[in-house]
């Protein structure tokens, strides 16, 4: 038995105290344990999985009300929150840190401390560490990483470049050890993604490595190519049978966070989504969203709408589209939304791997011998199939379609958001826009990843906010990162100053992270 680190607990309680209303949720977290042994490790792993994919108690504030809005999947239909106009909530900015340093890292560190480095358990913990930290650092920039999980009183910040370098190494070693191991299952049904299936974990790790390689393709193209080609050669996701989604449960307040919050009907389909999916006559529109209760028509709302605009009759919740029936449905009386709290939550899909390979092929990388067009079209087909569109004629008609985005028919009388077609074109700049746009559609509802890719690629084209309440982000600009919270300043202030220096710009939402170079 190895000692669990008391520092992590103390920092966790400080964070919890700063997040009004969250103390009881954190009070039941396994980071409360002071020791961990072999019996606890599978439970630790499932808890880290649940937290790092954003479970129910945190889903509203650190997914829906920040990245999901900045990916323009949704727009707010309530005036209670202002993050859709880039007015950030300092308390919420601390919560990704709670998820990472309190609910994920200690659990994974317990596994590292109690398993052999070559074991399957160690490998899966390394993969989840890479998953959790690439999402965390992509939102903030430099963060404490190398000394996270230690008993130090102050945890130094690390450059994002160094973090990525180590995450690549973790993923590489994890795959090597899984391939060299003599087990086909690790953690069994305590693994909430794959039920312990080692072959699927290998393809997940390689696809994550490919994603991260593409993320750094503009700032470090040589390393990006090396990592991407190695990932593809080792075996990325190829079919929807390898898709990763996490089981959600009514036990332990671990229900589907998107479903839970959609029942409150405080956000709707954005006008950006409406322009693309309505224009494309995309069959996923009726799967991702539902017609407005009052009109039975699909309708979106512009991001950055003023309080006056939100309160206008045509923008009220029953006039705009809530998310799809997978997550919420009207009750039999038609008077309220009922959440499907046990709906599985999407984590990563094979379609993304094909879109990444399509972009890699345009870059001249060895992505397995196919063409960019072939990978693009297979990515579209797999995404449609993933969401239940299985008729081959329907799929091929969509892929060959000349349809374009259209005016979304919102209350702002917005024009079409872009003129990006579906059918593969002969112009590389348009091809890159097509790949990124279809990937954005396929990533739904993962706003954390979609926002990161929008910052990296500039696609899909999105509407500017109608109003910005952030002086660093005037109308016509887009948010580039999340600033550090005041909680971090009060608990790790000296290290934070070095983190701000590493950032290379002001600690505000306009400064770009390391890989976001244009």
Coordinates of C-alpha atoms in Angstrom, one line a residue:
X1 CA 0.0 0.0 0.0
X2 CA 1.4 3.4 -0.9
X3 CA 0.5 6.7 0.7
X4 CA -2.1 8.8 -1.0
X5 CA -1.0 12.4 -1.3
X6 CA -2.4 14.7 1.3
X7 CA -1.5 17.8 -0.7
X8 CA -3.9 16.9 -3.4
X9 CA -6.7 16.6 -0.8
X10 CA -5.9 19.9 0.8
X11 CA -5.9 21.7 -2.6
X12 CA -9.1 19.9 -3.5
X13 CA -10.8 21.1 -0.4
X14 CA -9.7 24.7 -1.1
X15 CA -11.1 24.5 -4.6
X16 CA -14.3 23.0 -3.3
X17 CA -14.7 25.7 -0.7
X18 CA -14.4 28.3 -3.5
X19 CA -17.1 26.6 -5.6
X20 CA -20.4 27.3 -3.7
X21 CA -22.7 24.4 -3.7
X22 CA -20.1 21.8 -4.8
X23 CA -18.7 20.8 -1.4
X24 CA -21.1 17.9 -0.9
X25 CA -20.4 16.6 -4.4
X26 CA -16.7 16.6 -3.8
X27 CA -17.2 15.2 -0.3
X28 CA -18.0 11.8 -1.7
X29 CA -15.0 11.8 -4.1
X30 CA -12.5 9.0 -3.7
X31 CA -9.7 11.6 -3.4
X32 CA -10.8 11.7 0.2
X33 CA -9.1 8.3 0.7
X34 CA -5.7 8.4 2.4
X35 CA -4.5 5.1 1.1
X36 CA -5.1 3.0 -2.0
X37 CA -4.4 -0.7 -2.7
X38 CA -5.0 -3.2 -5.5
X39 CA -8.7 -3.7 -4.6
X40 CA -9.5 0.0 -5.0
X41 CA -7.7 0.5 -8.4
X42 CA -10.5 -0.5 -10.7
X43 CA -12.8 1.9 -8.9
X44 CA -10.2 4.6 -9.0
X45 CA -10.0 4.1 -12.8
X46 CA -13.7 4.4 -13.3
X47 CA -13.9 7.5 -11.2
X48 CA -11.1 9.1 -13.2
X49 CA -13.0 8.2 -16.4
X50 CA -16.2 9.6 -15.2
X51 CA -14.6 12.9 -14.1
X52 CA -12.3 13.5 -17.0
X53 CA -15.2 13.2 -19.5
X54 CA -17.1 15.7 -17.4
X55 CA -19.8 14.1 -15.2
X56 CA -23.2 15.5 -14.2
X57 CA -22.3 17.9 -11.4
X58 CA -19.8 19.8 -13.5
X59 CA -21.2 19.5 -17.0
X60 CA -23.3 22.7 -17.0
X61 CA -20.6 25.1 -16.0
X62 CA -17.5 23.7 -17.7
X63 CA -19.0 22.3 -20.8
X64 CA -22.3 23.8 -21.8
X65 CA -21.7 27.3 -20.5
X66 CA -18.1 27.7 -21.9
X67 CA -16.7 25.4 -24.6
X68 CA -20.0 24.3 -26.0
X69 CA -21.0 27.9 -26.6
X70 CA -17.6 28.8 -28.0
X71 CA -17.9 25.9 -30.4
X72 CA -21.3 27.5 -31.3
X73 CA -23.2 24.2 -30.8
X74 CA -25.6 26.0 -28.6
X75 CA -26.8 29.5 -27.7
X76 CA -28.3 30.6 -24.4
X77 CA -32.1 31.1 -24.0
X78 CA -31.7 32.4 -20.5
X79 CA -30.4 35.8 -19.2
X80 CA -29.1 34.2 -16.0
X81 CA -25.7 33.6 -17.5
X82 CA -23.4 35.8 -19.6
X83 CA -20.7 33.5 -20.9
X84 CA -22.3 33.5 -24.3
X85 CA -21.2 37.1 -24.5
X86 CA -17.7 36.3 -23.3
X87 CA -18.3 37.6 -19.8
X88 CA -16.5 34.9 -17.9
X89 CA -17.4 33.6 -14.4
X90 CA -14.4 33.4 -12.2
X91 CA -15.8 30.6 -10.0
X92 CA -16.5 28.4 -13.0
X93 CA -13.0 28.9 -14.3
X94 CA -11.7 27.0 -11.3
X95 CA -13.8 24.0 -11.9
X96 CA -11.8 22.4 -14.8
X97 CA -9.0 22.4 -12.2
X98 CA -11.2 20.5 -9.7
X99 CA -12.0 17.9 -12.3
X100 CA -8.4 17.5 -13.3
X101 CA -6.4 17.8 -10.0
X102 CA -9.0 16.5 -7.5
X103 CA -11.1 14.0 -9.4
X104 CA -8.7 12.6 -12.0
X105 CA -5.0 12.9 -11.2
X106 CA -5.1 11.5 -7.6
X107 CA -7.0 8.4 -8.9
X108 CA -4.6 7.8 -11.8
X109 CA -1.6 8.5 -9.5
X110 CA -2.8 5.8 -7.2
X111 CA -2.8 3.4 -10.2
X112 CA 0.7 4.5 -11.2
X113 CA 1.9 4.0 -7.6
X114 CA 0.5 0.5 -7.2
X115 CA 1.2 -1.1 -10.6
X116 CA 4.2 -2.1 -12.6
X117 CA 5.1 0.4 -15.4
X118 CA 4.7 -2.4 -18.0
X119 CA 1.2 -3.5 -16.8
X120 CA -2.1 -3.0 -18.6
X121 CA -3.4 -1.0 -15.7
X122 CA -0.5 1.4 -15.9
X123 CA -1.1 1.7 -19.7
X124 CA -4.7 2.6 -19.4
X125 CA -4.0 5.1 -16.7
X126 CA -1.4 6.8 -19.0
X127 CA -4.0 7.0 -21.8
X128 CA -6.5 8.6 -19.5
X129 CA -3.9 11.0 -18.2
X130 CA -3.2 12.1 -21.8
X131 CA -6.9 12.4 -22.5
X132 CA -7.5 14.5 -19.4
X133 CA -4.5 16.8 -19.7
X134 CA -4.6 17.5 -23.4
X135 CA -8.2 18.9 -22.9
X136 CA -7.2 20.8 -19.8
X137 CA -4.1 22.5 -21.2
X138 CA -5.8 23.2 -24.5
X139 CA -8.2 25.5 -22.7
X140 CA -5.8 27.4 -20.5
X141 CA -2.3 27.0 -21.9
X142 CA 0.5 26.4 -19.4
X143 CA -0.7 24.4 -16.4
X144 CA 0.8 22.4 -13.5
X145 CA 1.6 19.0 -15.0
X146 CA 4.9 17.3 -14.2
X147 CA 4.5 17.7 -10.4
X148 CA 0.8 17.2 -10.3
X149 CA 0.1 14.3 -7.9
X150 CA 3.1 15.0 -5.7
X151 CA 3.2 16.3 -2.1
X152 CA 4.8 19.6 -2.9
X153 CA 3.3 22.7 -1.3
X154 CA 3.5 24.7 -4.6
X155 CA 3.0 23.0 -8.0
X156 CA 5.0 24.7 -10.8
X157 CA 3.4 25.5 -14.2
X158 CA 4.8 23.8 -17.3
X159 CA 5.0 24.9 -20.9
X160 CA 2.3 23.5 -23.1
X161 CA 4.9 22.3 -25.5
X162 CA 6.6 20.2 -22.8
X163 CA 3.2 18.8 -21.7
X164 CA 2.4 17.7 -25.2
X165 CA 5.8 16.1 -25.5
X166 CA 5.3 14.0 -22.4
X167 CA 1.7 13.1 -23.4
X168 CA 3.0 11.7 -26.7
X169 CA 5.5 9.6 -24.8
X170 CA 2.8 8.3 -22.4
X171 CA 0.6 7.3 -25.4
X172 CA 3.5 5.6 -27.2
X173 CA 4.6 3.6 -24.1
X174 CA 1.0 2.6 -23.3
X175 CA 0.4 1.2 -26.7
X176 CA 3.7 -0.7 -26.7
X177 CA 3.0 -2.2 -23.3
X178 CA -0.6 -3.2 -24.3
X179 CA 0.6 -4.8 -27.5
X180 CA 3.4 -6.6 -25.6
X181 CA 1.2 -7.7 -22.8
X182 CA -0.4 -11.1 -22.5
X183 CA -3.9 -9.9 -21.4
X184 CA -6.9 -9.0 -23.6
X185 CA -8.9 -7.3 -20.8
X186 CA -7.9 -4.8 -18.1
X187 CA -10.2 -3.5 -15.3
X188 CA -13.2 -5.5 -16.8
X189 CA -16.6 -3.8 -16.3
X190 CA -15.1 -1.1 -14.1
X191 CA -13.8 0.3 -17.4
X192 CA -16.7 2.5 -18.3
X193 CA -15.6 3.1 -21.9
X194 CA -14.7 -0.3 -23.3
X195 CA -15.3 -2.9 -20.6
X196 CA -11.6 -3.5 -20.5
X197 CA -11.1 -4.4 -24.2
X198 CA -7.4 -3.9 -24.8
X199 CA -7.7 -3.9 -28.6
X200 CA -10.1 -1.0 -28.5
X201 CA -7.9 0.9 -26.0
X202 CA -5.0 0.6 -28.5
X203 CA -7.0 2.1 -31.3
X204 CA -8.3 4.8 -28.9
X205 CA -4.8 5.7 -27.8
X206 CA -3.5 5.9 -31.3
X207 CA -6.5 8.1 -32.4
X208 CA -5.9 10.4 -29.5
X209 CA -2.2 10.6 -30.5
X210 CA -3.3 11.5 -34.1
X211 CA -5.6 14.2 -32.8
X212 CA -2.9 15.7 -30.7
X213 CA -0.4 15.5 -33.6
X214 CA -2.8 17.5 -35.8
X215 CA -3.2 20.0 -33.0
X216 CA 0.5 21.0 -33.2
X217 CA 0.7 20.8 -36.9
X218 CA 1.1 24.5 -37.4
X219 CA 3.5 25.2 -34.6
X220 CA 5.7 22.1 -34.9
X221 CA 5.0 20.4 -38.3
X222 CA 7.9 18.0 -38.1
X223 CA 7.0 16.6 -34.8
X224 CA 3.3 16.5 -35.8
X225 CA 4.1 14.4 -38.9
X226 CA 6.2 12.0 -36.9
X227 CA 3.5 11.5 -34.3
X228 CA 0.7 11.3 -36.8
X229 CA 2.4 8.7 -39.0
X230 CA 3.4 6.6 -36.0
X231 CA -0.2 6.7 -34.7
X232 CA -1.7 5.6 -38.1
X233 CA 0.9 2.9 -38.5
X234 CA 0.2 1.5 -35.0
X235 CA -3.6 1.4 -35.7
X236 CA -6.2 4.2 -35.3
X237 CA -10.0 3.7 -35.1
X238 CA -11.3 2.2 -38.4
X239 CA -15.0 1.5 -37.6
X240 CA -17.8 2.6 -35.4
X241 CA -17.4 -0.6 -33.3
X242 CA -14.3 1.1 -31.9
X243 CA -16.1 4.3 -30.9
X244 CA -15.6 5.3 -27.3
X245 CA -18.6 6.3 -25.2
X246 CA -18.9 6.3 -21.5
X247 CA -21.7 4.6 -19.5
X248 CA -23.7 7.0 -17.4
X249 CA -25.6 5.9 -14.3
X250 CA -28.2 7.2 -11.8
X251 CA -25.8 5.9 -9.1
X252 CA -23.5 8.4 -7.4
X253 CA -25.0 11.4 -9.2
X254 CA -23.2 10.2 -12.4
X255 CA -26.1 10.8 -14.9
X256 CA -25.6 12.2 -18.3
X257 CA -24.8 15.9 -17.8
X258 CA -26.0 17.1 -21.2
X259 CA -29.4 15.4 -20.7
X260 CA -29.8 16.7 -17.1
X261 CA -29.2 20.3 -18.1
X262 CA -31.2 20.1 -21.4
X263 CA -34.3 19.3 -19.3
X264 CA -34.0 22.8 -17.9
X265 CA -34.3 24.2 -21.4
X266 CA -31.9 27.1 -20.9
X267 CA -30.0 26.7 -24.2
X268 CA -30.9 25.9 -27.8
X269 CA -29.4 25.0 -31.1
X270 CA -27.3 27.9 -32.3
X271 CA -27.9 29.8 -35.6
X272 CA -24.5 28.5 -36.8
X273 CA -25.7 24.9 -36.5
X274 CA -29.0 25.8 -38.1
X275 CA -27.4 27.4 -41.1
X276 CA -25.2 24.4 -41.8
X277 CA -27.5 21.5 -41.0
X278 CA -30.6 23.0 -42.5
X279 CA -28.8 24.1 -45.6
X280 CA -27.1 20.7 -46.0
X281 CA -30.4 19.0 -45.4
X282 CA -28.4 17.0 -43.0
X283 CA -30.2 13.9 -41.5
X284 CA -28.3 14.4 -38.3
X285 CA -30.3 17.7 -37.7
X286 CA -33.3 15.7 -36.4
X287 CA -31.0 13.5 -34.3
X288 CA -29.0 16.3 -32.7
X289 CA -31.9 18.6 -32.1
X290 CA -35.7 18.7 -31.9
X291 CA -38.2 21.0 -33.5
X292 CA -39.3 23.9 -31.4
X293 CA -42.3 23.0 -29.1
X294 CA -44.4 25.9 -30.2
X295 CA -43.9 25.8 -34.0
X296 CA -42.6 22.2 -34.7
X297 CA -39.8 23.8 -36.8
X298 CA -36.1 23.7 -36.3
X299 CA -34.9 27.1 -35.2
X300 CA -31.6 28.5 -33.8
X301 CA -30.5 31.5 -31.8
X302 CA -27.5 33.7 -32.4
X303 CA -24.6 33.5 -30.0
X304 CA -24.0 36.7 -28.1
X305 CA -27.6 37.8 -28.1
X306 CA -28.4 40.6 -25.7
X307 CA -30.8 40.1 -22.8
X308 CA -33.4 42.0 -24.7
X309 CA -33.0 39.8 -27.7
X310 CA -33.1 36.6 -25.6
X311 CA -36.4 37.8 -24.0
X312 CA -38.0 38.5 -27.4
X313 CA -41.0 36.3 -28.1
X314 CA -39.3 34.5 -31.0
X315 CA -36.3 33.5 -28.9
X316 CA -38.1 32.0 -25.9
X317 CA -37.2 28.4 -25.1
X318 CA -40.4 26.9 -26.7
X319 CA -39.7 28.8 -29.9
X320 CA -36.2 27.4 -30.4
X321 CA -34.8 23.9 -30.8
X322 CA -33.7 21.8 -27.8
X323 CA -31.2 19.0 -28.2
X324 CA -32.3 15.6 -29.5
X325 CA -34.5 12.8 -28.1
X326 CA -31.4 10.8 -27.2
X327 CA -31.0 13.2 -24.3
X328 CA -34.4 14.7 -23.5
X329 CA -38.1 14.2 -24.5
X330 CA -41.3 15.8 -23.7
X331 CA -43.4 14.1 -21.0
X332 CA -46.7 12.4 -22.1
X333 CA -48.6 15.5 -21.0
X334 CA -46.4 17.7 -23.2
X335 CA -45.7 20.0 -20.2
X336 CA -42.0 19.4 -19.3
X337 CA -38.8 17.9 -20.5
X338 CA -37.7 14.5 -19.2
X339 CA -33.9 13.8 -19.2
X340 CA -32.5 10.4 -20.2
X341 CA -29.8 10.4 -17.5
X342 CA -28.5 6.9 -18.4
X343 CA -27.7 7.8 -22.0
X344 CA -24.2 7.0 -22.9
X345 CA -21.9 10.0 -23.5
X346 CA -19.8 10.2 -26.6
X347 CA -16.0 10.5 -26.0
X348 CA -14.3 9.8 -29.4
X349 CA -15.4 8.3 -32.7
X350 CA -13.8 6.6 -35.7
X351 CA -15.2 9.4 -38.0
X352 CA -12.8 11.8 -36.3
X353 CA -9.8 9.6 -37.2
X354 CA -10.8 9.7 -40.9
X355 CA -11.1 13.5 -40.9
X356 CA -7.7 13.7 -39.3
X357 CA -6.2 11.4 -41.9
X358 CA -7.8 13.4 -44.6
X359 CA -6.1 16.6 -43.3
X360 CA -2.9 14.7 -42.9
X361 CA -3.1 13.5 -46.5
X362 CA -3.4 17.1 -47.7
X363 CA -0.3 17.8 -45.6
X364 CA 1.6 15.2 -47.6
X365 CA 1.8 12.8 -44.6
X366 CA 1.6 9.0 -44.9
X367 CA -1.9 8.3 -43.6
X368 CA -2.1 4.8 -44.8
X369 CA -2.2 5.0 -48.6
X370 CA -5.6 6.6 -49.1
X371 CA -6.4 10.0 -50.6
X372 CA -7.8 13.0 -48.7
X373 CA -11.1 12.6 -50.5
X374 CA -11.4 9.0 -49.6
X375 CA -10.7 9.6 -46.0
X376 CA -13.1 12.6 -46.0
X377 CA -16.0 10.7 -47.5
X378 CA -15.5 7.8 -45.2
X379 CA -15.5 10.1 -42.2
X380 CA -18.8 11.6 -43.4
X381 CA -20.3 8.1 -43.9
X382 CA -19.1 6.8 -40.5
X383 CA -20.6 9.8 -38.7
X384 CA -23.9 9.4 -40.4
X385 CA -23.9 5.7 -39.6
X386 CA -22.9 6.4 -36.0
X387 CA -26.0 8.5 -35.5
X388 CA -28.3 5.9 -37.1
X389 CA -28.4 7.0 -40.7
X390 CA -27.7 3.6 -42.3
X391 CA -29.3 3.7 -45.7
X392 CA -26.5 3.7 -48.2
X393 CA -28.4 5.7 -50.8
X394 CA -29.1 8.4 -48.3
X395 CA -25.4 8.5 -47.3
X396 CA -24.1 8.7 -50.8
X397 CA -26.7 11.3 -51.8
X398 CA -25.5 13.5 -48.9
X399 CA -21.8 13.0 -49.8
X400 CA -22.5 14.0 -53.4
X401 CA -24.7 16.9 -52.5
X402 CA -24.1 20.4 -53.8
X403 CA -26.1 21.9 -50.9
X404 CA -24.7 24.9 -49.1
X405 CA -25.5 26.6 -45.8
X406 CA -28.6 28.8 -45.8
X407 CA -29.9 31.7 -43.8
X408 CA -31.0 30.0 -40.5
X409 CA -34.3 32.0 -40.3
X410 CA -33.5 33.3 -36.8
X411 CA -34.7 36.4 -35.1
X412 CA -31.5 38.3 -36.1
X413 CA -32.3 37.7 -39.8
X414 CA -28.8 36.2 -40.2
X415 CA -27.5 35.5 -43.7
X416 CA -26.0 32.1 -44.5
X417 CA -23.0 31.5 -42.3
X418 CA -20.7 30.2 -45.1
X419 CA -20.6 28.8 -48.6
X420 CA -18.7 25.6 -47.8
X421 CA -20.1 22.7 -49.8
X422 CA -20.4 19.0 -48.9
X423 CA -19.2 17.5 -52.2
X424 CA -15.4 17.3 -52.4
X425 CA -13.9 20.2 -54.4
X426 CA -10.7 20.7 -56.4
X427 CA -9.4 23.6 -54.3
X428 CA -7.2 22.8 -51.3
X429 CA -8.3 25.7 -49.2
X430 CA -11.9 24.7 -49.6
X431 CA -11.0 21.1 -49.0
X432 CA -9.5 22.1 -45.6
X433 CA -12.7 24.0 -44.8
X434 CA -14.8 21.0 -45.8
X435 CA -12.8 18.6 -43.6
X436 CA -13.0 20.9 -40.6
X437 CA -16.7 21.6 -41.1
X438 CA -17.7 18.0 -41.3
X439 CA -15.5 17.1 -38.4
X440 CA -17.2 19.8 -36.3
X441 CA -20.6 18.3 -37.2
X442 CA -19.3 14.8 -36.4
X443 CA -17.7 15.9 -33.0
X444 CA -21.1 17.0 -31.6
X445 CA -21.7 17.3 -28.7
X446 CA -18.1 17.5 -27.6
X447 CA -17.6 21.3 -27.4
X448 CA -14.2 21.0 -25.7
X449 CA -12.7 19.3 -28.8
X450 CA -14.8 21.3 -31.3
X451 CA -13.7 24.6 -29.8
X452 CA -10.0 23.6 -29.8
X453 CA -10.2 22.6 -33.5
X454 CA -12.0 25.9 -34.4
X455 CA -9.2 27.8 -32.8
X456 CA -6.6 25.7 -34.7
X457 CA -8.2 25.7 -38.1
X458 CA -10.5 28.7 -38.2
X459 CA -13.3 26.4 -39.4
X460 CA -16.1 26.0 -39.6
X461 CA -16.9 29.6 -40.3
X462 CA -19.0 30.9 -37.5
X463 CA -21.2 34.0 -36.9
X464 CA -19.6 36.8 -34.9
X465 CA -21.2 37.5 -31.5
X466 CA -24.1 39.9 -31.7
X467 CA -22.8 41.5 -28.5
X468 CA -19.6 41.0 -26.5
X469 CA -19.4 41.9 -22.8
X470 CA -15.6 41.3 -22.7
X471 CA -13.4 44.3 -23.4
X472 CA -10.6 42.1 -24.6
X473 CA -12.8 40.4 -27.2
X474 CA -14.6 43.0 -29.3
X475 CA -17.4 41.9 -31.7
X476 CA -15.9 40.2 -34.7
X477 CA -13.3 38.4 -32.6
X478 CA -13.5 34.9 -31.0
X479 CA -12.4 33.7 -27.6
X480 CA -9.0 32.0 -27.6
X481 CA -8.5 30.6 -24.1
X482 CA -9.8 30.5 -20.6
X483 CA -8.0 32.8 -18.1
X484 CA -6.7 31.4 -14.8
X485 CA -9.1 31.8 -11.9
X486 CA -8.6 33.8 -8.7
X487 CA -8.7 30.5 -6.8
X488 CA -5.4 29.5 -8.4
X489 CA -4.0 32.9 -7.5
X490 CA -4.9 32.3 -3.8
X491 CA -3.7 28.7 -3.6
X492 CA -0.7 28.5 -5.9
X493 CA 0.0 32.2 -6.6
X494 CA 3.8 32.1 -6.9
X495 CA 3.7 29.3 -9.4
X496 CA 0.9 31.1 -11.3
X497 CA 3.1 34.0 -12.0
X498 CA 5.6 31.8 -13.8
X499 CA 2.6 30.2 -15.6
X500 CA 1.6 33.7 -16.8
X501 CA 5.1 34.3 -18.0
X502 CA 5.1 31.1 -20.0
X503 CA 1.8 32.1 -21.5
X504 CA 3.6 34.8 -23.5
X505 CA 0.8 37.3 -23.4
X506 CA -1.8 38.8 -21.0
X507 CA -3.7 36.4 -18.9
X508 CA -7.0 37.0 -20.7
X509 CA -9.3 35.3 -23.1
X510 CA -7.7 37.0 -26.2
X511 CA -4.2 35.5 -25.7
X512 CA -3.6 32.4 -27.9
X513 CA -2.3 29.1 -26.5
X514 CA 1.0 27.6 -27.8
X515 CA -0.3 25.7 -30.8
X516 CA -2.8 28.4 -31.9
X517 CA -0.5 30.3 -34.3
X518 CA -2.9 31.8 -36.8

